[in-house]
Amino acid sequence: MTTLRFGVLGAARIAPAALIKPARAVPDAMVAAVAARDPERARAFAARHSIPRVHPDYDQLLADPELDAVYIPTPNGLHARWTLAALAAGKHVLCEKPLTSNEDQAREVADAADAAGLVVMEAFHYRYHPVMARVRGLIDEGAIGAVRHVRATMCFPLPRFSDIRYRLDLAGGAMMDAGCYAVNALRLIGGEPKVSSARATLRSPGVDRAMTARLDFPDGATGELIASLWSRHLLGLSLRVTGDAGWLRVFNYLMPGMYHRLTWHSGGRTHRERVAGESTYTHQLRAFVSAVREDAPVPTSARDGVANMRVIDDIYRAAGLAPRK
């Protein structure tokens, strides 16, 4: 295999930043085709981004023998369906987060990926920036002592309530769209937690516009999650880790390639760092190519997605809501 050829399922707003632009910086990847529910929109999208082929629908894109992988930026509720279809068609998959609507779907996807011997990566792009390796390294080195508490916030304003991210039938909600990042970050630091409590603020029946949760980690540490699409926490993109010998904080762990600040305090001294790196999406694409070509492990595999969805489902249950379907 020379160049990994991608097809895009849907002319989504996120696709240019998440795949099309990074592919120009990664010689081993290219976007070769697109399909959308509206063929005219797909043609316009292809023309705007110099994509050579347009397929009339998703199924025909998946049947294209010249494609090696697909990128799935569809609404949450369609992720499992089209990831499974892509695997059945022999394609590797880069799927936007959250991987699926619930834990059972995620396990079905992970089992199918294992059976097919294909890569499925959940697009938690922030995990691939070097700042997160630095955070994990500082903790592993004991820079702040044993971890006692982890707090992750992922809040941004989305006041357009007609947005699909508020639709229950498409697996919407703040916990799904924003909170999935916070869960992933909490698990990176603390391991696999149990949910002790959660509270949702609803936009409509069953759909949360904000969520808070408390978690317990296996070693006795605790966790706190704050996620919202519309609440008094208008903007929150921070990760804070408190140890028994210090603390660590990352501002803007979501998009550190644009701007971030890593601050840690230990031994009476405060350290401030910025960790060099490309766009998170470029790092992610490089990791995806390595996983396909070299069987390199990735931290956001389909199997990891099962664990992330388990926590999300448990948070919904603790808040008195049903997991997404």
PDB file of C-alpha atoms in Angstrom:
ATOM      1  CA  MET A   1       0.000   0.000   0.000  1.00  0.00           C
ATOM      2  CA  THR A   2       1.373   3.414  -0.943  1.00  0.00           C
ATOM      3  CA  THR A   3      -1.207   6.081  -0.148  1.00  0.00           C
ATOM      4  CA  LEU A   4      -4.138   5.343   2.174  1.00  0.00           C
ATOM      5  CA  ARG A   5      -7.228   6.415   0.234  1.00  0.00           C
ATOM      6  CA  PHE A   6     -10.178   7.721   2.240  1.00  0.00           C
ATOM      7  CA  GLY A   7     -13.841   8.115   1.443  1.00  0.00           C
ATOM      8  CA  VAL A   8     -15.943  10.516   3.499  1.00  0.00           C
ATOM      9  CA  LEU A   9     -19.494   9.617   4.506  1.00  0.00           C
ATOM     10  CA  GLY A  10     -21.257  12.953   4.547  1.00  0.00           C
ATOM     11  CA  ALA A  11     -20.350  16.530   3.694  1.00  0.00           C
ATOM     12  CA  ALA A  12     -20.030  17.409   7.372  1.00  0.00           C
ATOM     13  CA  ARG A  13     -18.687  20.725   8.658  1.00  0.00           C
ATOM     14  CA  ILE A  14     -16.024  18.937  10.712  1.00  0.00           C
ATOM     15  CA  ALA A  15     -14.551  16.998   7.765  1.00  0.00           C
ATOM     16  CA  PRO A  16     -12.253  19.730   6.382  1.00  0.00           C
ATOM     17  CA  ALA A  17     -10.525  20.315   9.723  1.00  0.00           C
ATOM     18  CA  ALA A  18     -10.576  16.688  10.857  1.00  0.00           C
ATOM     19  CA  LEU A  19      -9.412  14.962   7.670  1.00  0.00           C
ATOM     20  CA  ILE A  20      -9.162  16.987   4.470  1.00  0.00           C
ATOM     21  CA  LYS A  21      -6.628  19.566   5.664  1.00  0.00           C
ATOM     22  CA  PRO A  22      -4.556  17.023   7.674  1.00  0.00           C
ATOM     23  CA  ALA A  23      -4.384  14.747   4.628  1.00  0.00           C
ATOM     24  CA  ARG A  24      -2.536  17.521   2.798  1.00  0.00           C
ATOM     25  CA  ALA A  25       0.117  17.400   5.533  1.00  0.00           C
ATOM     26  CA  VAL A  26       0.359  13.591   5.621  1.00  0.00           C
ATOM     27  CA  PRO A  27       1.775  12.276   2.322  1.00  0.00           C
ATOM     28  CA  ASP A  28       0.603   8.735   3.086  1.00  0.00           C
ATOM     29  CA  ALA A  29      -3.094   9.712   3.118  1.00  0.00           C
ATOM     30  CA  MET A  30      -5.498  11.270   0.646  1.00  0.00           C
ATOM     31  CA  VAL A  31      -9.230  11.969   0.450  1.00  0.00           C
ATOM     32  CA  ALA A  32     -10.366  10.258  -2.742  1.00  0.00           C
ATOM     33  CA  ALA A  33     -14.172  10.245  -2.569  1.00  0.00           C
ATOM     34  CA  VAL A  34     -17.221  11.639  -0.816  1.00  0.00           C
ATOM     35  CA  ALA A  35     -20.916  10.774  -0.611  1.00  0.00           C
ATOM     36  CA  ALA A  36     -23.780  12.604   1.061  1.00  0.00           C
ATOM     37  CA  ARG A  37     -27.515  12.174   1.458  1.00  0.00           C
ATOM     38  CA  ASP A  38     -27.903  15.158  -0.865  1.00  0.00           C
ATOM     39  CA  PRO A  39     -25.902  14.415  -4.063  1.00  0.00           C
ATOM     40  CA  GLU A  40     -25.786  18.082  -5.007  1.00  0.00           C
ATOM     41  CA  ARG A  41     -24.281  18.944  -1.653  1.00  0.00           C
ATOM     42  CA  ALA A  42     -21.715  16.180  -2.142  1.00  0.00           C
ATOM     43  CA  ARG A  43     -20.743  17.556  -5.556  1.00  0.00           C
ATOM     44  CA  ALA A  44     -20.355  21.065  -4.175  1.00  0.00           C
ATOM     45  CA  PHE A  45     -18.308  19.742  -1.250  1.00  0.00           C
ATOM     46  CA  ALA A  46     -16.049  17.773  -3.601  1.00  0.00           C
ATOM     47  CA  ALA A  47     -15.493  20.778  -5.838  1.00  0.00           C
ATOM     48  CA  ARG A  48     -14.697  23.034  -2.890  1.00  0.00           C
ATOM     49  CA  HIS A  49     -12.138  20.593  -1.442  1.00  0.00           C
ATOM     50  CA  SER A  50     -10.717  19.066  -4.658  1.00  0.00           C
ATOM     51  CA  ILE A  51     -12.046  15.564  -3.964  1.00  0.00           C
ATOM     52  CA  PRO A  52     -11.856  13.605  -7.218  1.00  0.00           C
ATOM     53  CA  ARG A  53     -14.877  11.284  -6.931  1.00  0.00           C
ATOM     54  CA  VAL A  54     -18.464  11.714  -5.788  1.00  0.00           C
ATOM     55  CA  HIS A  55     -20.679   8.713  -5.089  1.00  0.00           C
ATOM     56  CA  PRO A  56     -24.475   8.995  -5.177  1.00  0.00           C
ATOM     57  CA  ASP A  57     -24.913   7.351  -1.764  1.00  0.00           C
ATOM     58  CA  TYR A  58     -23.046   5.836   1.168  1.00  0.00           C
ATOM     59  CA  ASP A  59     -23.450   2.235   0.018  1.00  0.00           C
ATOM     60  CA  GLN A  60     -21.833   2.920  -3.339  1.00  0.00           C
ATOM     61  CA  LEU A  61     -18.938   4.703  -1.669  1.00  0.00           C
ATOM     62  CA  LEU A  62     -18.368   1.697   0.584  1.00  0.00           C
ATOM     63  CA  ALA A  63     -18.402  -0.567  -2.471  1.00  0.00           C
ATOM     64  CA  ASP A  64     -15.643   1.460  -4.157  1.00  0.00           C
ATOM     65  CA  PRO A  65     -12.683  -0.967  -4.524  1.00  0.00           C
ATOM     66  CA  GLU A  66     -10.207   1.908  -4.770  1.00  0.00           C
ATOM     67  CA  LEU A  67     -10.874   3.085  -1.200  1.00  0.00           C
ATOM     68  CA  ASP A  68      -8.963   1.694   1.769  1.00  0.00           C
ATOM     69  CA  ALA A  69     -10.660   3.548   4.618  1.00  0.00           C
ATOM     70  CA  VAL A  70     -13.654   5.711   5.446  1.00  0.00           C
ATOM     71  CA  TYR A  71     -14.140   8.689   7.711  1.00  0.00           C
ATOM     72  CA  ILE A  72     -17.539   8.794   9.425  1.00  0.00           C
ATOM     73  CA  PRO A  73     -18.676  12.236  10.665  1.00  0.00           C
ATOM     74  CA  THR A  74     -22.398  11.408  10.586  1.00  0.00           C
ATOM     75  CA  PRO A  75     -24.701  12.172  13.555  1.00  0.00           C
ATOM     76  CA  ASN A  76     -23.989  10.055  16.646  1.00  0.00           C
ATOM     77  CA  GLY A  77     -26.940   7.754  16.143  1.00  0.00           C
ATOM     78  CA  LEU A  78     -25.619   6.598  12.752  1.00  0.00           C
ATOM     79  CA  HIS A  79     -22.052   5.816  13.785  1.00  0.00           C
ATOM     80  CA  ALA A  80     -22.569   2.138  14.610  1.00  0.00           C
ATOM     81  CA  ARG A  81     -24.615   1.397  11.497  1.00  0.00           C
ATOM     82  CA  TRP A  82     -22.110   2.837   9.055  1.00  0.00           C
ATOM     83  CA  THR A  83     -19.017   1.620  10.888  1.00  0.00           C
ATOM     84  CA  LEU A  84     -20.360  -1.927  10.732  1.00  0.00           C
ATOM     85  CA  ALA A  85     -21.232  -1.465   7.055  1.00  0.00           C
ATOM     86  CA  ALA A  86     -17.726  -0.167   6.336  1.00  0.00           C
ATOM     87  CA  LEU A  87     -16.137  -3.115   8.108  1.00  0.00           C
ATOM     88  CA  ALA A  88     -18.336  -5.509   6.150  1.00  0.00           C
ATOM     89  CA  ALA A  89     -17.070  -3.800   2.979  1.00  0.00           C
ATOM     90  CA  GLY A  90     -13.460  -4.342   4.043  1.00  0.00           C
ATOM     91  CA  LYS A  91     -12.667  -0.733   4.939  1.00  0.00           C
ATOM     92  CA  HIS A  92     -10.728   0.643   7.878  1.00  0.00           C
ATOM     93  CA  VAL A  93     -12.678   3.268   9.828  1.00  0.00           C
ATOM     94  CA  LEU A  94     -11.911   6.618  11.426  1.00  0.00           C
ATOM     95  CA  CYS A  95     -15.169   7.405  13.244  1.00  0.00           C
ATOM     96  CA  GLU A  96     -16.053  10.621  14.978  1.00  0.00           C
ATOM     97  CA  LYS A  97     -16.701  10.449  18.692  1.00  0.00           C
ATOM     98  CA  PRO A  98     -18.646   9.069  20.412  1.00  0.00           C
ATOM     99  CA  LEU A  99     -17.973   5.748  18.720  1.00  0.00           C
ATOM    100  CA  THR A 100     -21.585   4.576  18.995  1.00  0.00           C
ATOM    101  CA  SER A 101     -24.829   5.358  20.806  1.00  0.00           C
ATOM    102  CA  ASN A 102     -24.232   2.953  23.691  1.00  0.00           C
ATOM    103  CA  GLU A 103     -21.954   0.262  25.124  1.00  0.00           C
ATOM    104  CA  ASP A 104     -23.709  -2.674  23.422  1.00  0.00           C
ATOM    105  CA  GLN A 105     -23.262  -1.095  19.997  1.00  0.00           C
ATOM    106  CA  ALA A 106     -19.628  -0.310  20.752  1.00  0.00           C
ATOM    107  CA  ARG A 107     -18.963  -3.926  21.678  1.00  0.00           C
ATOM    108  CA  GLU A 108     -20.572  -5.069  18.427  1.00  0.00           C
ATOM    109  CA  VAL A 109     -18.297  -2.714  16.492  1.00  0.00           C
ATOM    110  CA  ALA A 110     -15.179  -3.815  18.385  1.00  0.00           C
ATOM    111  CA  ASP A 111     -16.003  -7.493  17.840  1.00  0.00           C
ATOM    112  CA  ALA A 112     -16.576  -6.874  14.127  1.00  0.00           C
ATOM    113  CA  ALA A 113     -13.276  -4.979  13.811  1.00  0.00           C
ATOM    114  CA  ASP A 114     -11.389  -7.806  15.531  1.00  0.00           C
ATOM    115  CA  ALA A 115     -13.042 -10.429  13.343  1.00  0.00           C
ATOM    116  CA  ALA A 116     -12.246  -8.506  10.167  1.00  0.00           C
ATOM    117  CA  GLY A 117      -8.701  -7.598  11.187  1.00  0.00           C
ATOM    118  CA  LEU A 118      -9.410  -3.941  10.391  1.00  0.00           C
ATOM    119  CA  VAL A 119      -8.628  -0.703  12.215  1.00  0.00           C
ATOM    120  CA  VAL A 120     -11.410   1.259  13.875  1.00  0.00           C
ATOM    121  CA  MET A 121     -10.262   4.443  15.590  1.00  0.00           C
ATOM    122  CA  GLU A 122     -12.517   6.712  17.631  1.00  0.00           C
ATOM    123  CA  ALA A 123     -11.591  10.289  16.718  1.00  0.00           C
ATOM    124  CA  PHE A 124     -10.575  11.664  20.115  1.00  0.00           C
ATOM    125  CA  HIS A 125      -7.980  13.729  18.309  1.00  0.00           C
ATOM    126  CA  TYR A 126      -6.666  15.480  21.452  1.00  0.00           C
ATOM    127  CA  ARG A 127      -5.178  12.185  22.664  1.00  0.00           C
ATOM    128  CA  TYR A 128      -2.630  12.256  19.858  1.00  0.00           C
ATOM    129  CA  HIS A 129      -1.055  15.620  20.701  1.00  0.00           C
ATOM    130  CA  PRO A 130       2.282  15.387  22.566  1.00  0.00           C
ATOM    131  CA  VAL A 131       0.937  17.428  25.490  1.00  0.00           C
ATOM    132  CA  MET A 132      -1.155  14.451  26.606  1.00  0.00           C
ATOM    133  CA  ALA A 133       1.901  12.176  26.580  1.00  0.00           C
ATOM    134  CA  ARG A 134       3.666  14.812  28.681  1.00  0.00           C
ATOM    135  CA  VAL A 135       0.786  14.858  31.163  1.00  0.00           C
ATOM    136  CA  ARG A 136       0.789  11.087  31.449  1.00  0.00           C
ATOM    137  CA  GLY A 137       4.584  11.092  31.767  1.00  0.00           C
ATOM    138  CA  LEU A 138       4.593  13.611  34.612  1.00  0.00           C
ATOM    139  CA  ILE A 139       2.045  11.549  36.515  1.00  0.00           C
ATOM    140  CA  ASP A 140       3.918   8.291  35.892  1.00  0.00           C
ATOM    141  CA  GLU A 141       7.163   9.927  37.090  1.00  0.00           C
ATOM    142  CA  GLY A 142       5.470  10.882  40.351  1.00  0.00           C
ATOM    143  CA  ALA A 143       5.842  14.612  39.752  1.00  0.00           C
ATOM    144  CA  ILE A 144       2.688  15.358  41.764  1.00  0.00           C
ATOM    145  CA  GLY A 145       2.652  12.193  43.852  1.00  0.00           C
ATOM    146  CA  ALA A 146      -0.203   9.731  43.897  1.00  0.00           C
ATOM    147  CA  VAL A 147      -3.313  10.931  42.074  1.00  0.00           C
ATOM    148  CA  ARG A 148      -6.139  11.736  44.479  1.00  0.00           C
ATOM    149  CA  HIS A 149      -8.664  13.666  42.332  1.00  0.00           C
ATOM    150  CA  VAL A 150      -9.234  14.363  38.645  1.00  0.00           C
ATOM    151  CA  ARG A 151     -11.561  17.047  37.300  1.00  0.00           C
ATOM    152  CA  ALA A 152     -12.403  17.357  33.607  1.00  0.00           C
ATOM    153  CA  THR A 153     -14.616  20.027  32.070  1.00  0.00           C
ATOM    154  CA  MET A 154     -15.886  20.154  28.511  1.00  0.00           C
ATOM    155  CA  CYS A 155     -18.319  23.021  28.117  1.00  0.00           C
ATOM    156  CA  PHE A 156     -19.051  25.134  25.081  1.00  0.00           C
ATOM    157  CA  PRO A 157     -22.155  27.103  24.084  1.00  0.00           C
ATOM    158  CA  LEU A 158     -24.543  25.674  21.523  1.00  0.00           C
ATOM    159  CA  PRO A 159     -27.677  27.840  21.823  1.00  0.00           C
ATOM    160  CA  ARG A 160     -29.086  26.741  18.461  1.00  0.00           C
ATOM    161  CA  PHE A 161     -31.528  24.231  19.889  1.00  0.00           C
ATOM    162  CA  SER A 162     -32.561  22.925  16.455  1.00  0.00           C
ATOM    163  CA  ASP A 163     -29.056  21.467  16.098  1.00  0.00           C
ATOM    164  CA  ILE A 164     -28.947  17.679  15.648  1.00  0.00           C
ATOM    165  CA  ARG A 165     -26.859  17.416  18.820  1.00  0.00           C
ATOM    166  CA  TYR A 166     -30.078  18.029  20.773  1.00  0.00           C
ATOM    167  CA  ARG A 167     -32.021  15.259  19.011  1.00  0.00           C
ATOM    168  CA  LEU A 168     -32.721  12.166  21.080  1.00  0.00           C
ATOM    169  CA  ASP A 169     -33.383  10.017  17.996  1.00  0.00           C
ATOM    170  CA  LEU A 170     -29.843  10.801  16.787  1.00  0.00           C
ATOM    171  CA  ALA A 171     -28.253   9.993  20.178  1.00  0.00           C
ATOM    172  CA  GLY A 172     -27.785  13.630  21.105  1.00  0.00           C
ATOM    173  CA  GLY A 173     -27.134  15.333  24.411  1.00  0.00           C
ATOM    174  CA  ALA A 174     -24.340  17.143  26.213  1.00  0.00           C
ATOM    175  CA  MET A 175     -22.976  13.949  27.702  1.00  0.00           C
ATOM    176  CA  MET A 176     -22.612  12.404  24.261  1.00  0.00           C
ATOM    177  CA  ASP A 177     -21.220  15.365  22.389  1.00  0.00           C
ATOM    178  CA  ALA A 178     -19.084  17.129  24.995  1.00  0.00           C
ATOM    179  CA  GLY A 179     -19.003  14.757  27.949  1.00  0.00           C
ATOM    180  CA  CYS A 180     -17.491  11.905  25.956  1.00  0.00           C
ATOM    181  CA  TYR A 181     -14.233  13.911  25.839  1.00  0.00           C
ATOM    182  CA  ALA A 182     -14.262  14.472  29.579  1.00  0.00           C
ATOM    183  CA  VAL A 183     -14.888  10.777  30.239  1.00  0.00           C
ATOM    184  CA  ASN A 184     -11.991   9.859  27.974  1.00  0.00           C
ATOM    185  CA  ALA A 185      -9.668  12.297  29.758  1.00  0.00           C
ATOM    186  CA  LEU A 186     -10.730  11.052  33.197  1.00  0.00           C
ATOM    187  CA  ARG A 187     -10.063   7.464  32.148  1.00  0.00           C
ATOM    188  CA  LEU A 188      -6.650   8.410  30.760  1.00  0.00           C
ATOM    189  CA  ILE A 189      -5.595   9.681  34.188  1.00  0.00           C
ATOM    190  CA  GLY A 190      -7.497   7.530  36.649  1.00  0.00           C
ATOM    191  CA  GLY A 191      -8.263   4.243  34.910  1.00  0.00           C
ATOM    192  CA  GLU A 192     -11.682   2.637  34.647  1.00  0.00           C
ATOM    193  CA  PRO A 193     -14.099   4.310  37.092  1.00  0.00           C
ATOM    194  CA  LYS A 194     -17.394   3.549  38.718  1.00  0.00           C
ATOM    195  CA  VAL A 195     -20.032   6.281  38.581  1.00  0.00           C
ATOM    196  CA  SER A 196     -21.157   7.314  42.048  1.00  0.00           C
ATOM    197  CA  SER A 197     -23.647  10.044  41.098  1.00  0.00           C
ATOM    198  CA  ALA A 198     -24.759  12.244  38.210  1.00  0.00           C
ATOM    199  CA  ARG A 199     -27.146  15.094  37.582  1.00  0.00           C
ATOM    200  CA  ALA A 200     -28.560  16.250  34.248  1.00  0.00           C
ATOM    201  CA  THR A 201     -30.085  19.561  33.198  1.00  0.00           C
ATOM    202  CA  LEU A 202     -32.553  18.861  30.407  1.00  0.00           C
ATOM    203  CA  ARG A 203     -33.214  20.701  27.195  1.00  0.00           C
ATOM    204  CA  SER A 204     -36.124  18.411  26.277  1.00  0.00           C
ATOM    205  CA  PRO A 205     -37.400  15.054  27.563  1.00  0.00           C
ATOM    206  CA  GLY A 206     -34.457  12.663  27.720  1.00  0.00           C
ATOM    207  CA  VAL A 207     -31.975  15.148  26.227  1.00  0.00           C
ATOM    208  CA  ASP A 208     -29.397  16.759  28.502  1.00  0.00           C
ATOM    209  CA  ARG A 209     -27.979  20.191  27.790  1.00  0.00           C
ATOM    210  CA  ALA A 210     -25.650  19.847  30.784  1.00  0.00           C
ATOM    211  CA  MET A 211     -24.343  17.009  32.936  1.00  0.00           C
ATOM    212  CA  THR A 212     -22.272  16.707  36.084  1.00  0.00           C
ATOM    213  CA  ALA A 213     -20.993  13.435  37.494  1.00  0.00           C
ATOM    214  CA  ARG A 214     -18.811  12.062  40.242  1.00  0.00           C
ATOM    215  CA  LEU A 215     -16.702   8.964  39.815  1.00  0.00           C
ATOM    216  CA  ASP A 216     -14.575   6.607  41.904  1.00  0.00           C
ATOM    217  CA  PHE A 217     -11.355   5.087  40.561  1.00  0.00           C
ATOM    218  CA  PRO A 218      -9.929   1.679  41.504  1.00  0.00           C
ATOM    219  CA  ASP A 219      -7.036   3.077  43.577  1.00  0.00           C
ATOM    220  CA  GLY A 220      -9.277   5.277  45.732  1.00  0.00           C
ATOM    221  CA  ALA A 221      -8.964   8.480  43.724  1.00  0.00           C
ATOM    222  CA  THR A 222     -12.108  10.388  42.815  1.00  0.00           C
ATOM    223  CA  GLY A 223     -13.224  12.100  39.635  1.00  0.00           C
ATOM    224  CA  GLU A 224     -15.510  14.940  38.638  1.00  0.00           C
ATOM    225  CA  LEU A 225     -17.016  15.695  35.242  1.00  0.00           C
ATOM    226  CA  ILE A 226     -18.737  18.863  34.049  1.00  0.00           C
ATOM    227  CA  ALA A 227     -20.085  18.879  30.496  1.00  0.00           C
ATOM    228  CA  SER A 228     -22.501  21.217  28.804  1.00  0.00           C
ATOM    229  CA  LEU A 229     -23.807  22.548  25.523  1.00  0.00           C
ATOM    230  CA  TRP A 230     -25.785  25.298  27.265  1.00  0.00           C
ATOM    231  CA  SER A 231     -25.481  26.152  30.944  1.00  0.00           C
ATOM    232  CA  ARG A 232     -23.898  28.677  33.291  1.00  0.00           C
ATOM    233  CA  HIS A 233     -20.576  26.983  32.461  1.00  0.00           C
ATOM    234  CA  LEU A 234     -20.395  28.676  29.066  1.00  0.00           C
ATOM    235  CA  LEU A 235     -16.816  27.659  28.350  1.00  0.00           C
ATOM    236  CA  GLY A 236     -14.710  25.061  30.102  1.00  0.00           C
ATOM    237  CA  LEU A 237     -11.877  23.126  28.483  1.00  0.00           C
ATOM    238  CA  SER A 238      -9.675  22.144  31.383  1.00  0.00           C
ATOM    239  CA  LEU A 239      -8.200  19.058  32.966  1.00  0.00           C
ATOM    240  CA  ARG A 240      -6.945  19.262  36.557  1.00  0.00           C
ATOM    241  CA  VAL A 241      -5.202  16.486  38.471  1.00  0.00           C
ATOM    242  CA  THR A 242      -4.602  16.769  42.210  1.00  0.00           C
ATOM    243  CA  GLY A 243      -1.953  14.537  43.741  1.00  0.00           C
ATOM    244  CA  ASP A 244      -0.774  14.066  47.303  1.00  0.00           C
ATOM    245  CA  ALA A 245       2.407  16.026  46.496  1.00  0.00           C
ATOM    246  CA  GLY A 246       1.186  18.636  44.028  1.00  0.00           C
ATOM    247  CA  TRP A 247      -1.201  19.356  41.187  1.00  0.00           C
ATOM    248  CA  LEU A 248      -1.306  19.601  37.415  1.00  0.00           C
ATOM    249  CA  ARG A 249      -3.600  21.513  35.074  1.00  0.00           C
ATOM    250  CA  VAL A 250      -4.036  21.651  31.291  1.00  0.00           C
ATOM    251  CA  PHE A 251      -5.953  24.544  29.825  1.00  0.00           C
ATOM    252  CA  ASN A 252      -7.511  23.688  26.433  1.00  0.00           C
ATOM    253  CA  TYR A 253      -6.715  19.994  26.372  1.00  0.00           C
ATOM    254  CA  LEU A 254      -9.233  19.703  23.515  1.00  0.00           C
ATOM    255  CA  MET A 255      -7.313  21.726  20.893  1.00  0.00           C
ATOM    256  CA  PRO A 256      -3.788  22.126  22.253  1.00  0.00           C
ATOM    257  CA  GLY A 257      -2.360  22.617  18.764  1.00  0.00           C
ATOM    258  CA  MET A 258      -4.146  25.981  18.623  1.00  0.00           C
ATOM    259  CA  TYR A 259      -3.222  27.081  22.150  1.00  0.00           C
ATOM    260  CA  HIS A 260      -2.722  25.411  25.490  1.00  0.00           C
ATOM    261  CA  ARG A 261      -0.987  25.816  28.813  1.00  0.00           C
ATOM    262  CA  LEU A 262       0.322  23.012  30.990  1.00  0.00           C
ATOM    263  CA  THR A 263       0.928  24.059  34.599  1.00  0.00           C
ATOM    264  CA  TRP A 264       2.147  21.825  37.385  1.00  0.00           C
ATOM    265  CA  HIS A 265       3.104  22.488  40.980  1.00  0.00           C
ATOM    266  CA  SER A 266       5.345  20.336  43.134  1.00  0.00           C
ATOM    267  CA  GLY A 267       7.958  20.840  45.844  1.00  0.00           C
ATOM    268  CA  GLY A 268       6.960  24.445  46.335  1.00  0.00           C
ATOM    269  CA  ARG A 269       7.607  25.319  42.685  1.00  0.00           C
ATOM    270  CA  THR A 270       5.182  26.033  39.841  1.00  0.00           C
ATOM    271  CA  HIS A 271       6.170  25.032  36.316  1.00  0.00           C
ATOM    272  CA  ARG A 272       4.533  26.311  33.133  1.00  0.00           C
ATOM    273  CA  GLU A 273       4.999  24.624  29.789  1.00  0.00           C
ATOM    274  CA  ARG A 274       3.764  24.574  26.245  1.00  0.00           C
ATOM    275  CA  VAL A 275       4.406  21.374  24.348  1.00  0.00           C
ATOM    276  CA  ALA A 276       5.188  21.723  20.668  1.00  0.00           C
ATOM    277  CA  GLY A 277       3.105  19.797  18.172  1.00  0.00           C
ATOM    278  CA  GLU A 278       1.121  19.922  14.976  1.00  0.00           C
ATOM    279  CA  SER A 279      -2.655  20.058  14.739  1.00  0.00           C
ATOM    280  CA  THR A 280      -4.279  17.346  16.845  1.00  0.00           C
ATOM    281  CA  TYR A 281      -6.000  16.115  13.691  1.00  0.00           C
ATOM    282  CA  THR A 282      -2.692  15.771  11.855  1.00  0.00           C
ATOM    283  CA  HIS A 283      -1.233  13.752  14.726  1.00  0.00           C
ATOM    284  CA  GLN A 284      -4.380  11.611  14.712  1.00  0.00           C
ATOM    285  CA  LEU A 285      -4.175  10.923  10.987  1.00  0.00           C
ATOM    286  CA  ARG A 286      -0.513   9.933  11.242  1.00  0.00           C
ATOM    287  CA  ALA A 287      -1.438   7.482  14.013  1.00  0.00           C
ATOM    288  CA  PHE A 288      -4.276   6.046  11.914  1.00  0.00           C
ATOM    289  CA  VAL A 289      -1.969   5.462   8.951  1.00  0.00           C
ATOM    290  CA  SER A 290       0.579   3.752  11.225  1.00  0.00           C
ATOM    291  CA  ALA A 291      -2.137   1.539  12.694  1.00  0.00           C
ATOM    292  CA  VAL A 292      -3.225   0.416   9.223  1.00  0.00           C
ATOM    293  CA  ARG A 293       0.251  -0.007   7.768  1.00  0.00           C
ATOM    294  CA  GLU A 294       2.241  -1.236  10.738  1.00  0.00           C
ATOM    295  CA  ASP A 295      -0.423  -2.569  13.118  1.00  0.00           C
ATOM    296  CA  ALA A 296       0.681   0.135  15.572  1.00  0.00           C
ATOM    297  CA  PRO A 297      -1.521   0.321  18.680  1.00  0.00           C
ATOM    298  CA  VAL A 298      -3.755   3.352  19.163  1.00  0.00           C
ATOM    299  CA  PRO A 299      -5.144   4.674  22.459  1.00  0.00           C
ATOM    300  CA  THR A 300      -8.633   5.269  21.034  1.00  0.00           C
ATOM    301  CA  SER A 301      -9.306   1.861  19.522  1.00  0.00           C
ATOM    302  CA  ALA A 302     -12.758   0.361  19.146  1.00  0.00           C
ATOM    303  CA  ARG A 303     -12.148  -1.732  22.257  1.00  0.00           C
ATOM    304  CA  ASP A 304     -11.312   1.426  24.215  1.00  0.00           C
ATOM    305  CA  GLY A 305     -14.536   2.884  22.833  1.00  0.00           C
ATOM    306  CA  VAL A 306     -16.465   0.109  24.574  1.00  0.00           C
ATOM    307  CA  ALA A 307     -15.044   1.218  27.929  1.00  0.00           C
ATOM    308  CA  ASN A 308     -15.808   4.871  27.210  1.00  0.00           C
ATOM    309  CA  MET A 309     -19.409   4.125  26.265  1.00  0.00           C
ATOM    310  CA  ARG A 310     -19.850   2.009  29.392  1.00  0.00           C
ATOM    311  CA  VAL A 311     -19.074   5.040  31.569  1.00  0.00           C
ATOM    312  CA  ILE A 312     -21.329   7.298  29.490  1.00  0.00           C
ATOM    313  CA  ASP A 313     -24.208   4.824  29.783  1.00  0.00           C
ATOM    314  CA  ASP A 314     -23.659   4.575  33.543  1.00  0.00           C
ATOM    315  CA  ILE A 315     -23.686   8.375  33.896  1.00  0.00           C
ATOM    316  CA  TYR A 316     -27.010   8.567  32.081  1.00  0.00           C
ATOM    317  CA  ARG A 317     -28.453   5.883  34.341  1.00  0.00           C
ATOM    318  CA  ALA A 318     -27.145   7.609  37.476  1.00  0.00           C
ATOM    319  CA  ALA A 319     -28.816  10.828  36.294  1.00  0.00           C
ATOM    320  CA  GLY A 320     -32.147   9.022  35.867  1.00  0.00           C
ATOM    321  CA  LEU A 321     -31.989   8.959  32.066  1.00  0.00           C
ATOM    322  CA  ALA A 322     -31.837   6.087  29.618  1.00  0.00           C
ATOM    323  CA  PRO A 323     -28.675   5.476  27.596  1.00  0.00           C
ATOM    324  CA  ARG A 324     -28.969   6.495  23.973  1.00  0.00           C
ATOM    325  CA  LYS A 325     -30.357   3.968  21.512  1.00  0.00           C
TER     326      LYS A 325
END
